[in-house]
Amino acid sequence: MGVMNKFMNFLGLQEEEVAEEREQRTTEHHEEVETPLPEPRKNKGNIVSIHSQKNIRVVLNEPRSYEETQEIADHLRNRRPVVVNLQRVRSDQATRIVDFLSGTVYALNGSISKIGPNIFLCTPDTVEIHGSISEIMNTEG
């Protein structure tokens, strides 16, 4: 049995008998080589690729001005979730940044969630968020 036939048999693309018949035909008929029609593949159970999940990188970003917002949007366009900490920007800039990122995730069918005071999680459509974080209000009195 040839190396290619052994490999195809190992992958389950052909049965051993078919591979042996093909080898015999090619050795008997050197001038005229027929390629048989591929046999229907038999289901040998569920085949699951081990490497179907690639590593997902979460980007942490702490913008200091509105101009850095496009960089965050570029990460989202590249299907990377981003945690945005807006504690170092003024409240009016933070509002503008959240508005821009809300539009970005809407356009990408993603989502944006508040996970802390002035901290947001922006995710593309390939990432699902389950659960919620309740906001604890400091009430002194």
Short mmCIF file of N, CA and C in Angstrom, two decimals:
data_model
loop_
_atom_site.label_atom_id
_atom_site.label_comp_id
_atom_site.label_asym_id
_atom_site.label_seq_id
_atom_site.Cartn_x
_atom_site.Cartn_y
_atom_site.Cartn_z
N MET A 1 0.86 -1.16 0.00
CA MET A 1 0.00 0.00 0.00
C MET A 1 0.91 1.23 0.00
N GLY A 2 0.59 2.20 -0.86
CA GLY A 2 1.41 3.40 -0.98
C GLY A 2 1.23 4.32 0.21
N VAL A 3 2.16 5.21 0.36
CA VAL A 3 2.13 6.14 1.48
C VAL A 3 0.89 7.02 1.43
N MET A 4 0.55 7.49 0.22
CA MET A 4 -0.62 8.36 0.08
C MET A 4 -1.90 7.62 0.45
N ASN A 5 -2.01 6.35 0.02
CA ASN A 5 -3.19 5.56 0.35
C ASN A 5 -3.29 5.30 1.85
N LYS A 6 -2.14 5.04 2.49
CA LYS A 6 -2.14 4.84 3.94
C LYS A 6 -2.59 6.10 4.66
N PHE A 7 -2.11 7.24 4.16
CA PHE A 7 -2.47 8.52 4.77
C PHE A 7 -3.97 8.78 4.60
N MET A 8 -4.49 8.56 3.39
CA MET A 8 -5.92 8.79 3.14
C MET A 8 -6.76 7.82 3.97
N ASN A 9 -6.29 6.59 4.14
CA ASN A 9 -7.00 5.62 4.97
C ASN A 9 -6.99 6.06 6.43
N PHE A 10 -5.86 6.59 6.89
CA PHE A 10 -5.75 7.08 8.25
C PHE A 10 -6.73 8.21 8.51
N LEU A 11 -6.90 9.08 7.53
CA LEU A 11 -7.83 10.20 7.68
C LEU A 11 -9.28 9.79 7.50
N GLY A 12 -9.49 8.55 7.06
CA GLY A 12 -10.86 8.09 6.87
C GLY A 12 -11.45 8.51 5.54
N LEU A 13 -10.61 8.89 4.59
CA LEU A 13 -11.11 9.34 3.30
C LEU A 13 -11.36 8.16 2.36
N GLN A 14 -10.81 6.99 2.67
CA GLN A 14 -11.08 5.82 1.85
C GLN A 14 -10.93 4.58 2.72
N GLU A 15 -11.54 3.50 2.29
CA GLU A 15 -11.45 2.24 3.01
C GLU A 15 -10.20 1.49 2.56
N GLU A 16 -9.73 0.54 3.37
CA GLU A 16 -8.52 -0.20 3.05
C GLU A 16 -8.67 -1.03 1.78
N GLU A 17 -9.86 -1.65 1.60
CA GLU A 17 -10.07 -2.48 0.42
C GLU A 17 -9.96 -1.65 -0.86
N VAL A 18 -10.52 -0.45 -0.84
CA VAL A 18 -10.47 0.42 -2.01
C VAL A 18 -9.03 0.79 -2.32
N ALA A 19 -8.25 1.06 -1.28
CA ALA A 19 -6.85 1.42 -1.48
C ALA A 19 -6.07 0.25 -2.06
N GLU A 20 -6.33 -0.98 -1.57
CA GLU A 20 -5.62 -2.14 -2.09
C GLU A 20 -6.02 -2.42 -3.53
N GLU A 21 -7.32 -2.30 -3.87
CA GLU A 21 -7.75 -2.49 -5.26
C GLU A 21 -7.10 -1.47 -6.18
N ARG A 22 -7.03 -0.24 -5.74
CA ARG A 22 -6.40 0.81 -6.55
C ARG A 22 -4.92 0.50 -6.78
N GLU A 23 -4.24 -0.01 -5.74
CA GLU A 23 -2.83 -0.37 -5.88
C GLU A 23 -2.67 -1.51 -6.88
N GLN A 24 -3.54 -2.52 -6.80
CA GLN A 24 -3.44 -3.65 -7.72
C GLN A 24 -3.69 -3.21 -9.15
N ARG A 25 -4.68 -2.35 -9.36
CA ARG A 25 -4.97 -1.87 -10.71
C ARG A 25 -3.80 -1.10 -11.30
N THR A 26 -3.18 -0.27 -10.50
CA THR A 26 -2.07 0.54 -11.03
C THR A 26 -0.85 -0.32 -11.32
N THR A 27 -0.66 -1.40 -10.55
CA THR A 27 0.49 -2.26 -10.85
C THR A 27 0.22 -3.14 -12.06
N GLU A 28 -1.03 -3.57 -12.28
CA GLU A 28 -1.38 -4.41 -13.43
C GLU A 28 -1.44 -3.62 -14.72
N HIS A 29 -1.97 -2.43 -14.70
CA HIS A 29 -2.16 -1.62 -15.90
C HIS A 29 -1.27 -0.38 -15.82
N HIS A 30 -0.07 -0.49 -16.30
CA HIS A 30 0.83 0.65 -16.27
C HIS A 30 0.47 1.68 -17.32
N GLU A 31 -0.07 1.24 -18.47
CA GLU A 31 -0.36 2.19 -19.53
C GLU A 31 -1.67 2.92 -19.30
N GLU A 32 -2.68 2.23 -18.88
CA GLU A 32 -4.00 2.83 -18.72
C GLU A 32 -4.38 2.81 -17.24
N VAL A 33 -4.42 3.98 -16.66
CA VAL A 33 -4.73 4.09 -15.24
C VAL A 33 -6.12 4.69 -15.11
N GLU A 34 -7.01 3.95 -14.47
CA GLU A 34 -8.35 4.44 -14.22
C GLU A 34 -8.42 4.94 -12.79
N THR A 35 -9.07 6.06 -12.64
CA THR A 35 -9.30 6.54 -11.28
C THR A 35 -10.76 6.29 -10.95
N PRO A 36 -11.01 5.43 -9.98
CA PRO A 36 -12.40 5.13 -9.64
C PRO A 36 -13.07 6.36 -9.01
N LEU A 37 -14.39 6.39 -9.15
CA LEU A 37 -15.14 7.46 -8.52
C LEU A 37 -15.00 7.35 -7.02
N PRO A 38 -14.93 8.46 -6.35
CA PRO A 38 -14.77 8.39 -4.89
C PRO A 38 -15.98 7.72 -4.26
N GLU A 39 -15.69 6.84 -3.32
CA GLU A 39 -16.74 6.13 -2.60
C GLU A 39 -17.40 7.10 -1.63
N PRO A 40 -18.69 6.93 -1.37
CA PRO A 40 -19.31 7.79 -0.36
C PRO A 40 -18.65 7.54 0.99
N ARG A 41 -18.37 8.61 1.68
CA ARG A 41 -17.69 8.51 2.96
C ARG A 41 -18.63 7.99 4.02
N LYS A 42 -18.17 7.02 4.78
CA LYS A 42 -18.99 6.48 5.86
C LYS A 42 -18.74 7.31 7.11
N ASN A 43 -19.83 7.61 7.80
CA ASN A 43 -19.72 8.41 9.02
C ASN A 43 -19.15 7.55 10.13
N LYS A 44 -18.02 7.93 10.66
CA LYS A 44 -17.36 7.17 11.72
C LYS A 44 -17.53 7.87 13.06
N GLY A 45 -18.64 8.53 13.27
CA GLY A 45 -18.87 9.23 14.52
C GLY A 45 -18.62 10.71 14.36
N ASN A 46 -18.76 11.41 15.43
CA ASN A 46 -18.54 12.85 15.41
C ASN A 46 -17.05 13.15 15.39
N ILE A 47 -16.65 13.97 14.46
CA ILE A 47 -15.25 14.38 14.37
C ILE A 47 -15.20 15.84 14.80
N VAL A 48 -14.41 16.11 15.82
CA VAL A 48 -14.29 17.46 16.35
C VAL A 48 -12.83 17.87 16.27
N SER A 49 -12.58 19.01 15.69
CA SER A 49 -11.22 19.51 15.60
C SER A 49 -10.79 20.03 16.96
N ILE A 50 -9.62 19.63 17.37
CA ILE A 50 -9.10 20.08 18.65
C ILE A 50 -8.74 21.55 18.60
N HIS A 51 -8.29 22.00 17.44
CA HIS A 51 -7.81 23.37 17.30
C HIS A 51 -8.85 24.30 16.70
N SER A 52 -10.13 24.08 16.99
CA SER A 52 -11.16 24.94 16.42
C SER A 52 -11.21 26.30 17.11
N GLN A 53 -10.79 26.36 18.35
CA GLN A 53 -10.79 27.62 19.08
C GLN A 53 -9.39 28.21 19.05
N LYS A 54 -9.28 29.42 18.56
CA LYS A 54 -7.99 30.08 18.64
C LYS A 54 -7.98 30.97 19.87
N ASN A 55 -6.80 31.34 20.30
CA ASN A 55 -6.70 32.20 21.48
C ASN A 55 -7.32 33.55 21.21
N ILE A 56 -8.13 33.99 22.15
CA ILE A 56 -8.77 35.29 22.02
C ILE A 56 -8.01 36.25 22.93
N ARG A 57 -7.59 37.35 22.36
CA ARG A 57 -6.83 38.36 23.10
C ARG A 57 -7.78 39.48 23.50
N VAL A 58 -7.82 39.79 24.79
CA VAL A 58 -8.63 40.90 25.29
C VAL A 58 -7.69 42.10 25.45
N VAL A 59 -8.10 43.22 24.88
CA VAL A 59 -7.27 44.43 24.91
C VAL A 59 -7.74 45.33 26.05
N LEU A 60 -6.80 45.79 26.86
CA LEU A 60 -7.10 46.75 27.92
C LEU A 60 -6.66 48.12 27.43
N ASN A 61 -7.57 49.10 27.51
CA ASN A 61 -7.25 50.42 26.98
C ASN A 61 -7.70 51.48 27.98
N GLU A 62 -6.84 52.46 28.19
CA GLU A 62 -7.13 53.55 29.10
C GLU A 62 -6.85 54.86 28.36
N PRO A 63 -7.81 55.31 27.54
CA PRO A 63 -7.55 56.51 26.75
C PRO A 63 -7.41 57.75 27.64
N ARG A 64 -6.59 58.67 27.17
CA ARG A 64 -6.42 59.93 27.89
C ARG A 64 -7.07 61.08 27.14
N SER A 65 -7.53 60.80 25.90
CA SER A 65 -8.24 61.82 25.12
C SER A 65 -9.16 61.13 24.12
N TYR A 66 -10.06 61.90 23.55
CA TYR A 66 -11.02 61.38 22.57
C TYR A 66 -10.32 60.86 21.32
N GLU A 67 -9.18 61.41 20.98
CA GLU A 67 -8.46 61.03 19.76
C GLU A 67 -8.02 59.56 19.78
N GLU A 68 -7.89 58.97 20.94
CA GLU A 68 -7.46 57.57 21.05
C GLU A 68 -8.60 56.58 20.84
N THR A 69 -9.81 57.08 20.64
CA THR A 69 -10.98 56.22 20.50
C THR A 69 -10.94 55.39 19.22
N GLN A 70 -10.37 55.94 18.16
CA GLN A 70 -10.32 55.20 16.90
C GLN A 70 -9.47 53.93 17.04
N GLU A 71 -8.44 53.97 17.86
CA GLU A 71 -7.61 52.79 18.11
C GLU A 71 -8.44 51.67 18.74
N ILE A 72 -9.33 52.04 19.65
CA ILE A 72 -10.22 51.06 20.28
C ILE A 72 -11.16 50.47 19.24
N ALA A 73 -11.69 51.33 18.37
CA ALA A 73 -12.60 50.86 17.31
C ALA A 73 -11.88 49.92 16.36
N ASP A 74 -10.59 50.18 16.08
CA ASP A 74 -9.82 49.28 15.21
C ASP A 74 -9.68 47.90 15.83
N HIS A 75 -9.47 47.83 17.14
CA HIS A 75 -9.40 46.52 17.81
C HIS A 75 -10.73 45.78 17.67
N LEU A 76 -11.83 46.50 17.82
CA LEU A 76 -13.15 45.87 17.68
C LEU A 76 -13.37 45.38 16.25
N ARG A 77 -12.94 46.16 15.27
CA ARG A 77 -13.07 45.73 13.87
C ARG A 77 -12.26 44.48 13.59
N ASN A 78 -11.16 44.29 14.33
CA ASN A 78 -10.33 43.10 14.20
C ASN A 78 -10.79 41.97 15.11
N ARG A 79 -12.03 42.06 15.59
CA ARG A 79 -12.69 41.03 16.39
C ARG A 79 -12.00 40.77 17.74
N ARG A 80 -11.47 41.82 18.35
CA ARG A 80 -10.87 41.69 19.68
C ARG A 80 -11.73 42.43 20.70
N PRO A 81 -12.10 41.78 21.80
CA PRO A 81 -12.83 42.48 22.85
C PRO A 81 -11.91 43.49 23.55
N VAL A 82 -12.48 44.60 24.00
CA VAL A 82 -11.69 45.66 24.61
C VAL A 82 -12.34 46.08 25.93
N VAL A 83 -11.52 46.17 26.97
CA VAL A 83 -11.95 46.75 28.24
C VAL A 83 -11.44 48.19 28.24
N VAL A 84 -12.38 49.14 28.38
CA VAL A 84 -12.04 50.55 28.30
C VAL A 84 -12.23 51.19 29.68
N ASN A 85 -11.14 51.76 30.20
CA ASN A 85 -11.17 52.45 31.48
C ASN A 85 -11.17 53.95 31.20
N LEU A 86 -12.27 54.62 31.54
CA LEU A 86 -12.42 56.06 31.24
C LEU A 86 -12.22 56.93 32.48
N GLN A 87 -11.51 56.44 33.47
CA GLN A 87 -11.33 57.20 34.69
C GLN A 87 -10.32 58.34 34.56
N ARG A 88 -9.55 58.36 33.49
CA ARG A 88 -8.52 59.40 33.33
C ARG A 88 -8.94 60.51 32.36
N VAL A 89 -10.16 60.46 31.89
CA VAL A 89 -10.63 61.52 30.98
C VAL A 89 -11.75 62.30 31.65
N ARG A 90 -11.96 63.52 31.19
CA ARG A 90 -13.05 64.34 31.73
C ARG A 90 -14.39 63.69 31.39
N SER A 91 -15.40 64.01 32.16
CA SER A 91 -16.71 63.37 31.98
C SER A 91 -17.32 63.68 30.61
N ASP A 92 -17.10 64.90 30.08
CA ASP A 92 -17.66 65.21 28.75
C ASP A 92 -16.96 64.39 27.67
N GLN A 93 -15.65 64.17 27.80
CA GLN A 93 -14.94 63.33 26.83
C GLN A 93 -15.34 61.86 26.99
N ALA A 94 -15.55 61.43 28.22
CA ALA A 94 -15.97 60.05 28.47
C ALA A 94 -17.31 59.78 27.79
N THR A 95 -18.22 60.73 27.85
CA THR A 95 -19.52 60.59 27.20
C THR A 95 -19.36 60.48 25.68
N ARG A 96 -18.51 61.31 25.11
CA ARG A 96 -18.26 61.25 23.66
C ARG A 96 -17.64 59.91 23.27
N ILE A 97 -16.71 59.42 24.09
CA ILE A 97 -16.05 58.14 23.79
C ILE A 97 -17.07 57.00 23.84
N VAL A 98 -17.91 56.99 24.87
CA VAL A 98 -18.93 55.93 24.98
C VAL A 98 -19.90 56.01 23.80
N ASP A 99 -20.29 57.22 23.39
CA ASP A 99 -21.18 57.37 22.24
C ASP A 99 -20.53 56.81 20.97
N PHE A 100 -19.26 57.13 20.76
CA PHE A 100 -18.55 56.64 19.57
C PHE A 100 -18.45 55.11 19.60
N LEU A 101 -18.07 54.56 20.76
CA LEU A 101 -17.92 53.11 20.86
C LEU A 101 -19.27 52.40 20.76
N SER A 102 -20.33 53.03 21.25
CA SER A 102 -21.67 52.45 21.09
C SER A 102 -22.04 52.33 19.62
N GLY A 103 -21.74 53.35 18.86
CA GLY A 103 -21.99 53.30 17.42
C GLY A 103 -21.14 52.26 16.72
N THR A 104 -19.89 52.13 17.17
CA THR A 104 -18.99 51.13 16.58
C THR A 104 -19.49 49.71 16.82
N VAL A 105 -19.83 49.40 18.08
CA VAL A 105 -20.29 48.03 18.36
C VAL A 105 -21.64 47.77 17.72
N TYR A 106 -22.47 48.78 17.57
CA TYR A 106 -23.75 48.60 16.87
C TYR A 106 -23.49 48.23 15.41
N ALA A 107 -22.56 48.93 14.77
CA ALA A 107 -22.26 48.66 13.37
C ALA A 107 -21.65 47.27 13.18
N LEU A 108 -20.97 46.76 14.20
CA LEU A 108 -20.33 45.44 14.12
C LEU A 108 -21.19 44.34 14.73
N ASN A 109 -22.43 44.65 15.09
CA ASN A 109 -23.35 43.72 15.76
C ASN A 109 -22.78 43.21 17.08
N GLY A 110 -21.96 44.03 17.73
CA GLY A 110 -21.37 43.65 19.00
C GLY A 110 -22.19 44.17 20.16
N SER A 111 -21.52 44.31 21.30
CA SER A 111 -22.23 44.83 22.47
C SER A 111 -21.25 45.62 23.35
N ILE A 112 -21.84 46.46 24.18
CA ILE A 112 -21.06 47.25 25.13
C ILE A 112 -21.74 47.11 26.49
N SER A 113 -20.94 46.85 27.53
CA SER A 113 -21.48 46.65 28.87
C SER A 113 -20.66 47.43 29.87
N LYS A 114 -21.34 48.00 30.84
CA LYS A 114 -20.65 48.71 31.91
C LYS A 114 -20.28 47.68 32.96
N ILE A 115 -18.99 47.60 33.30
CA ILE A 115 -18.55 46.60 34.27
C ILE A 115 -18.01 47.24 35.55
N GLY A 116 -18.03 48.55 35.61
CA GLY A 116 -17.58 49.27 36.80
C GLY A 116 -17.76 50.75 36.58
N PRO A 117 -17.43 51.54 37.59
CA PRO A 117 -17.54 52.98 37.40
C PRO A 117 -16.55 53.46 36.33
N ASN A 118 -17.08 53.96 35.23
CA ASN A 118 -16.30 54.44 34.09
C ASN A 118 -15.45 53.35 33.44
N ILE A 119 -15.87 52.08 33.57
CA ILE A 119 -15.17 50.97 32.92
C ILE A 119 -16.19 50.21 32.09
N PHE A 120 -15.86 50.01 30.80
CA PHE A 120 -16.79 49.38 29.87
C PHE A 120 -16.11 48.22 29.16
N LEU A 121 -16.90 47.21 28.84
CA LEU A 121 -16.44 46.08 28.05
C LEU A 121 -17.12 46.16 26.69
N CYS A 122 -16.31 46.31 25.63
CA CYS A 122 -16.82 46.37 24.27
C CYS A 122 -16.44 45.07 23.58
N THR A 123 -17.42 44.38 23.00
CA THR A 123 -17.13 43.09 22.37
C THR A 123 -17.70 43.04 20.96
N PRO A 124 -17.00 42.37 20.05
CA PRO A 124 -17.54 42.14 18.71
C PRO A 124 -18.61 41.05 18.76
N ASP A 125 -19.21 40.75 17.63
CA ASP A 125 -20.29 39.77 17.59
C ASP A 125 -19.81 38.35 17.85
N THR A 126 -18.52 38.10 17.82
CA THR A 126 -17.99 36.74 18.04
C THR A 126 -17.87 36.40 19.52
N VAL A 127 -18.11 37.37 20.41
CA VAL A 127 -17.98 37.15 21.85
C VAL A 127 -19.33 37.37 22.49
N GLU A 128 -19.75 36.40 23.32
CA GLU A 128 -21.00 36.53 24.05
C GLU A 128 -20.69 36.88 25.50
N ILE A 129 -21.52 37.74 26.07
CA ILE A 129 -21.38 38.12 27.47
C ILE A 129 -22.56 37.54 28.23
N HIS A 130 -22.27 36.77 29.28
CA HIS A 130 -23.32 36.20 30.11
C HIS A 130 -23.24 36.81 31.50
N GLY A 131 -24.37 37.11 32.07
CA GLY A 131 -24.43 37.66 33.41
C GLY A 131 -24.32 39.18 33.40
N SER A 132 -24.39 39.74 34.57
CA SER A 132 -24.28 41.20 34.69
C SER A 132 -23.63 41.52 36.02
N ILE A 133 -23.11 42.73 36.09
CA ILE A 133 -22.50 43.21 37.33
C ILE A 133 -23.39 44.33 37.85
N SER A 134 -23.85 44.15 39.07
CA SER A 134 -24.72 45.17 39.64
C SER A 134 -23.86 46.32 40.16
N GLU A 135 -24.36 47.52 39.96
CA GLU A 135 -23.64 48.71 40.39
C GLU A 135 -23.97 48.99 41.83
N ILE A 136 -22.92 49.11 42.64
CA ILE A 136 -23.11 49.37 44.07
C ILE A 136 -22.99 50.87 44.29
N MET A 137 -24.03 51.46 44.82
CA MET A 137 -24.04 52.89 45.08
C MET A 137 -23.54 53.14 46.49
N ASN A 138 -22.63 54.07 46.63
CA ASN A 138 -22.16 54.47 47.95
C ASN A 138 -23.13 55.49 48.51
N THR A 139 -23.92 55.07 49.45
CA THR A 139 -24.87 55.99 50.08
C THR A 139 -24.43 56.20 51.53
N GLU A 140 -24.06 57.41 51.78
CA GLU A 140 -23.64 57.74 53.15
C GLU A 140 -24.75 58.55 53.79
N GLY A 141 -25.08 58.20 54.97
CA GLY A 141 -26.12 59.02 55.57
C GLY A 141 -26.59 58.59 56.83
#
